Short mmCIF file of C-alpha atoms in Angstrom, two decimals:
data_model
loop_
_atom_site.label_atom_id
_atom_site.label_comp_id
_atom_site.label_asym_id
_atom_site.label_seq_id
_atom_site.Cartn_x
_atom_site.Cartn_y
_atom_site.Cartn_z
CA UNK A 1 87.79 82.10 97.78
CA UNK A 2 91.07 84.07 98.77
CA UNK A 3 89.96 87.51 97.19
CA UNK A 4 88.95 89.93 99.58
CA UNK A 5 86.38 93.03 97.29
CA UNK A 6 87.41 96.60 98.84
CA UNK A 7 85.37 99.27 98.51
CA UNK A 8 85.51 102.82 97.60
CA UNK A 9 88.09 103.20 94.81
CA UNK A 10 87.97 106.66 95.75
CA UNK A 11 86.51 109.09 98.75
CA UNK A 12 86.53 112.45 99.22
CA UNK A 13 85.80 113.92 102.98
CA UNK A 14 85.17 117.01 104.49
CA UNK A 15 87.30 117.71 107.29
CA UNK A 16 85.81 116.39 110.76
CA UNK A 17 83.90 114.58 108.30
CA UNK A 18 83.47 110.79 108.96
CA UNK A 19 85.05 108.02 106.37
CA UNK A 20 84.05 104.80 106.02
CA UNK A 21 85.72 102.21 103.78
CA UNK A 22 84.27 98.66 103.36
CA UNK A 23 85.73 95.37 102.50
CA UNK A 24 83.87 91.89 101.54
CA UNK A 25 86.11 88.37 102.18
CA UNK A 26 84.76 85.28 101.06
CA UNK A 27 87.04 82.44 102.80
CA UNK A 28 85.30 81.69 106.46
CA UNK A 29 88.64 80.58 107.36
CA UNK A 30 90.03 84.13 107.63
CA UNK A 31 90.74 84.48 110.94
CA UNK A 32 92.66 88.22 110.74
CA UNK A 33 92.06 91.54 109.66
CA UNK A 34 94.69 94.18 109.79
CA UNK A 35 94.28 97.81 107.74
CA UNK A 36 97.57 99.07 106.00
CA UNK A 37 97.83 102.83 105.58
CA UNK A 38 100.00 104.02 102.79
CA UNK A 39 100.95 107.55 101.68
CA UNK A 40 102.40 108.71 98.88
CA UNK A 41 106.10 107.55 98.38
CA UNK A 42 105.71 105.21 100.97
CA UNK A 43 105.40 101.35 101.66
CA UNK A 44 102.03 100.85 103.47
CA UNK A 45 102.19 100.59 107.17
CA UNK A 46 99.90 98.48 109.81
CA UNK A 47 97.11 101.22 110.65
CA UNK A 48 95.04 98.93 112.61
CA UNK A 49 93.53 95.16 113.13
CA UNK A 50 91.53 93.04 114.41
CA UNK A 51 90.52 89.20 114.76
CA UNK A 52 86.68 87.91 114.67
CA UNK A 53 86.89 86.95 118.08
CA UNK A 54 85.13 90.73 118.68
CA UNK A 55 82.61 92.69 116.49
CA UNK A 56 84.70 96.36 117.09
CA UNK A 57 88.19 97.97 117.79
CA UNK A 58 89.03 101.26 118.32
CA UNK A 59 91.93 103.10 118.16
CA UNK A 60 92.18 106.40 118.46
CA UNK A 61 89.72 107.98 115.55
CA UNK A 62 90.12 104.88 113.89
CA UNK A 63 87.79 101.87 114.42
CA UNK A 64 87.05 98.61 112.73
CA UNK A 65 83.56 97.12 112.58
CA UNK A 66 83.65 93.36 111.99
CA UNK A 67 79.97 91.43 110.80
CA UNK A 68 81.43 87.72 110.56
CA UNK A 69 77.64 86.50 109.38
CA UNK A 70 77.76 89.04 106.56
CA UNK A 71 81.60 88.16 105.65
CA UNK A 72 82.38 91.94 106.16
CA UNK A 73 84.62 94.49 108.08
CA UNK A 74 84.76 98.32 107.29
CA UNK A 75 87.44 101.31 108.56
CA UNK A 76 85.43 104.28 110.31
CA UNK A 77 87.57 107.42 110.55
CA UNK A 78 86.29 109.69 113.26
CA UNK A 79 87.06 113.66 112.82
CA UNK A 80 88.62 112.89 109.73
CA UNK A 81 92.01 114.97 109.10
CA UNK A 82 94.02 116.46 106.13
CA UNK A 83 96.25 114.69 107.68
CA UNK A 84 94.76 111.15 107.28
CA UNK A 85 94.80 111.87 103.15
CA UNK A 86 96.60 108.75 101.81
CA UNK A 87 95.73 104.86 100.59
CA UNK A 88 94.44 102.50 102.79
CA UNK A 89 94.25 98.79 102.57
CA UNK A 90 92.17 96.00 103.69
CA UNK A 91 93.67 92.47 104.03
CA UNK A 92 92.87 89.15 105.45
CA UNK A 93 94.78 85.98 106.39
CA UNK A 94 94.72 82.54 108.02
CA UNK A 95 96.42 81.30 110.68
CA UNK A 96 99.31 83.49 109.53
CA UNK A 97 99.48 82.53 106.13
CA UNK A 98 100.36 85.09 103.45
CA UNK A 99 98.21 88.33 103.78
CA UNK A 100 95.27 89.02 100.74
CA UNK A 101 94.93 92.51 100.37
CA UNK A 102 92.03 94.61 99.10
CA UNK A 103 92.00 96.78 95.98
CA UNK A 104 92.73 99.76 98.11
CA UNK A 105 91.07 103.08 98.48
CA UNK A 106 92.35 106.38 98.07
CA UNK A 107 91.18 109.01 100.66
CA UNK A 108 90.99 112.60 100.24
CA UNK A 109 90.17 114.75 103.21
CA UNK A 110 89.68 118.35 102.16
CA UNK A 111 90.12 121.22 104.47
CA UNK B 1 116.77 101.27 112.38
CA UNK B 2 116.70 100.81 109.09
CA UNK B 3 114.08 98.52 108.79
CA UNK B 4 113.43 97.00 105.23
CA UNK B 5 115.55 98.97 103.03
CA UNK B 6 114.82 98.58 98.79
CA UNK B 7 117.10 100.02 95.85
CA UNK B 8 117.04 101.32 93.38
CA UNK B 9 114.14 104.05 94.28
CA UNK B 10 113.36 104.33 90.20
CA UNK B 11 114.51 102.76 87.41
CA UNK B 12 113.88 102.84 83.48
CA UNK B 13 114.47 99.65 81.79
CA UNK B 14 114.56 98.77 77.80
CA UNK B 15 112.30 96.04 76.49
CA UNK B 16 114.38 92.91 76.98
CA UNK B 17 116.81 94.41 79.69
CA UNK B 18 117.20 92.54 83.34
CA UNK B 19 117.78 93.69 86.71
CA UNK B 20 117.36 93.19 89.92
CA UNK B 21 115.45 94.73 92.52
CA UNK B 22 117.70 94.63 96.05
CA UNK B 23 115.75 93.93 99.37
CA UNK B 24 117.37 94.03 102.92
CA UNK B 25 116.07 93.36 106.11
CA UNK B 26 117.95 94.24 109.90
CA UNK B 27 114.96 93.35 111.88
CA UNK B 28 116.05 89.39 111.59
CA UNK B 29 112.80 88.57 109.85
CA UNK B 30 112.17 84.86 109.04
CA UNK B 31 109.91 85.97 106.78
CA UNK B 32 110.11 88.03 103.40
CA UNK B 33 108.06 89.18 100.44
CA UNK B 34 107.93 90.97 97.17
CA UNK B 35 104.52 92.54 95.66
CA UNK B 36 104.07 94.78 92.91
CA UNK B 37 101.56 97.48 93.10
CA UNK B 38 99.36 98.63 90.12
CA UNK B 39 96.36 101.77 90.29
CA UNK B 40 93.24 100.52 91.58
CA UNK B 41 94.47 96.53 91.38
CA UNK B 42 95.75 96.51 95.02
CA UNK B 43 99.24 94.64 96.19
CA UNK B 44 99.85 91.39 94.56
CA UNK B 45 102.49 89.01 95.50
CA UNK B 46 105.06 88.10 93.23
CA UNK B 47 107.21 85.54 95.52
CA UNK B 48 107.33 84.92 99.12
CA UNK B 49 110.45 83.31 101.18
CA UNK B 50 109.87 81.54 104.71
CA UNK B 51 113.53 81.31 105.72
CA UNK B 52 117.18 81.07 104.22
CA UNK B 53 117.06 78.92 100.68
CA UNK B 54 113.38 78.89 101.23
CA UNK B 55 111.48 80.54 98.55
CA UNK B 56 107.30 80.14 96.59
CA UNK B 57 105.65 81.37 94.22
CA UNK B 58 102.69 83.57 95.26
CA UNK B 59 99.63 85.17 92.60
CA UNK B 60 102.08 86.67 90.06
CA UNK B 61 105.63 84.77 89.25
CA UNK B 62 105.61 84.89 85.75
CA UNK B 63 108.78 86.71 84.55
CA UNK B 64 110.30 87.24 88.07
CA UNK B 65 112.79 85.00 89.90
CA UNK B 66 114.07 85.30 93.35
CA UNK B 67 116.69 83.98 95.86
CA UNK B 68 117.49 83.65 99.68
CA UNK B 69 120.83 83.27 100.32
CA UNK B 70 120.56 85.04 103.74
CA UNK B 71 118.29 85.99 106.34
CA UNK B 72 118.94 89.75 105.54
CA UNK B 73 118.44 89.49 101.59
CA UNK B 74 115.97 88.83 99.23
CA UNK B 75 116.87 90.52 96.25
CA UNK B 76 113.92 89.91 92.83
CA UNK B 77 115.42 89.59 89.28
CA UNK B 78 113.41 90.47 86.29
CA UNK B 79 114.75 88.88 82.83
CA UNK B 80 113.76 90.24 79.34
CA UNK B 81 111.75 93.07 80.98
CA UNK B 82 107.69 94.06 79.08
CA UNK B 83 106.11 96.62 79.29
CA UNK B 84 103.71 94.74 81.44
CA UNK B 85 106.38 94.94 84.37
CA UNK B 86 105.92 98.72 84.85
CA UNK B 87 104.76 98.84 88.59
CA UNK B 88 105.80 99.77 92.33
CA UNK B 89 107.37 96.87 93.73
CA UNK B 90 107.36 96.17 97.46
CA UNK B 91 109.64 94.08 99.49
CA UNK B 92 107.87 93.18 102.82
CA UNK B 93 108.92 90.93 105.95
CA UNK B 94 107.80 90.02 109.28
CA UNK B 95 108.76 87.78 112.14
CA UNK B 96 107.08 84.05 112.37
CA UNK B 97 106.00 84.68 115.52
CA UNK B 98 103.87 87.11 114.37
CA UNK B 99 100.88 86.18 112.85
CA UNK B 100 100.01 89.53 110.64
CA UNK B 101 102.31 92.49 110.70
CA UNK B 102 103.94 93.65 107.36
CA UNK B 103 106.75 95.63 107.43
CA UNK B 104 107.10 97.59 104.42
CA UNK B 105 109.80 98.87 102.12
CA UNK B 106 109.47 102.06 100.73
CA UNK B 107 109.41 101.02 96.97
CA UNK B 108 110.68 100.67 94.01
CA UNK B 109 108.89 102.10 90.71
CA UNK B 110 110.18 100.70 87.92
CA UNK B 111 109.65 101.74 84.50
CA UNK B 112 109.59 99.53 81.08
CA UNK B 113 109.44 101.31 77.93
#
């Protein structure tokens, strides 16, 4: 009940092309949602969140779409970059408790 | 600010060799992690620590241990290294006040031949 299914493995993307990544949680008692961001020879880094309280965030190009009936969230990346070429991460917790992460995807935006 | 700061960067160890993987924290984190990071299998944690002389296991323990002496340090020892340790290891922390954010060390890739 604590895995949380990510997918794309992989994505390729035109530039000013749109990406979306999508991750499946089954625990209902998830109650966060953050998106780590990690490029190569780095540590991953907090891109964006957001808690079930709303059904969207948006940052930026960057927006989350959460479906709490369906058990799912996904990462929309608006006027996607060169740029925005790296690993990103879907996670979910509970009431703070340690963070399960997704299986990651790696995005490739081509110029 | 140095953040959470990991060394070594790369290492190659022998079958059967030990080390340990050094963790620091300046940001006065309650809260400290180590994962290890595999292609396509996503970050799994190895140990977790909720405050000095603190410490859990998390998904992965087998053939790690860890201490917490200080706030600051969290250092990960591997004993009679396998091939199955090869990976990217992570050290993470964040506050307690704060219910999500990771802060991330840069990694450690450690090689087991």
């Amino acid at each position: 009940q604590q895995q949380v299914k990510q997918s794309p493995q992989s994505l390729i993307v035109q530039k000013g092309g749109i990406s979306i990544i999508n991750c499946a949680y089954e625990n209902t008692a998830f109650d966060y949602f953050p998106w780590y961001q990690q490029f190569p020879g780095k540590g991953p880094a907090l891109l964006i969140a957001i808690r079930p309280d709303v059904s969207e965030k948006k940052e930026g190009r960057f927006t989350i779409s959460f479906n709490k009936s369906a058990k799912q969230f996904s990462l929309h990346i608006m006027d996607s970059q060169p740029g925005d070429s790296a690993t990103y991460f879907c996670a979910a917790s509970h009431s703070g408790s340690r963070l399960t992460f997704g299986e990651g995807t790696q995005l490739t935006v081509n110029p | 600010n140095a953040g959470v700061t990991q060394t070594p960067k790369f290492r190659i160890l022998k079958i059967g060799q030990s080390m340990t993987l050094q963790c620091t924290q300046d940001m006065n984190h309650n809260y400290m992690y180590w994962y290890r990071q595999d292609p396509g299998m996503g970050l799994k944690l190895i140990y977790y620590s909720v405050g000095a002389g603190i410490t859990d296991k998390g998904e992965v323990p087998n053939g790690y241990n860890v201490s917490r002496s200080t706030t600051e340090d969290f250092p990960l020892r591997l004993e009679l290294a396998a091939p199955s340790q090869t990976s990217v290891y992570f050290c993470a922390s964040r506050n307690y006040r704060d219910t999500g954010e990771l802060f991330f060390g840069e990694g450690s890739r450690l090689t087991v031949l």
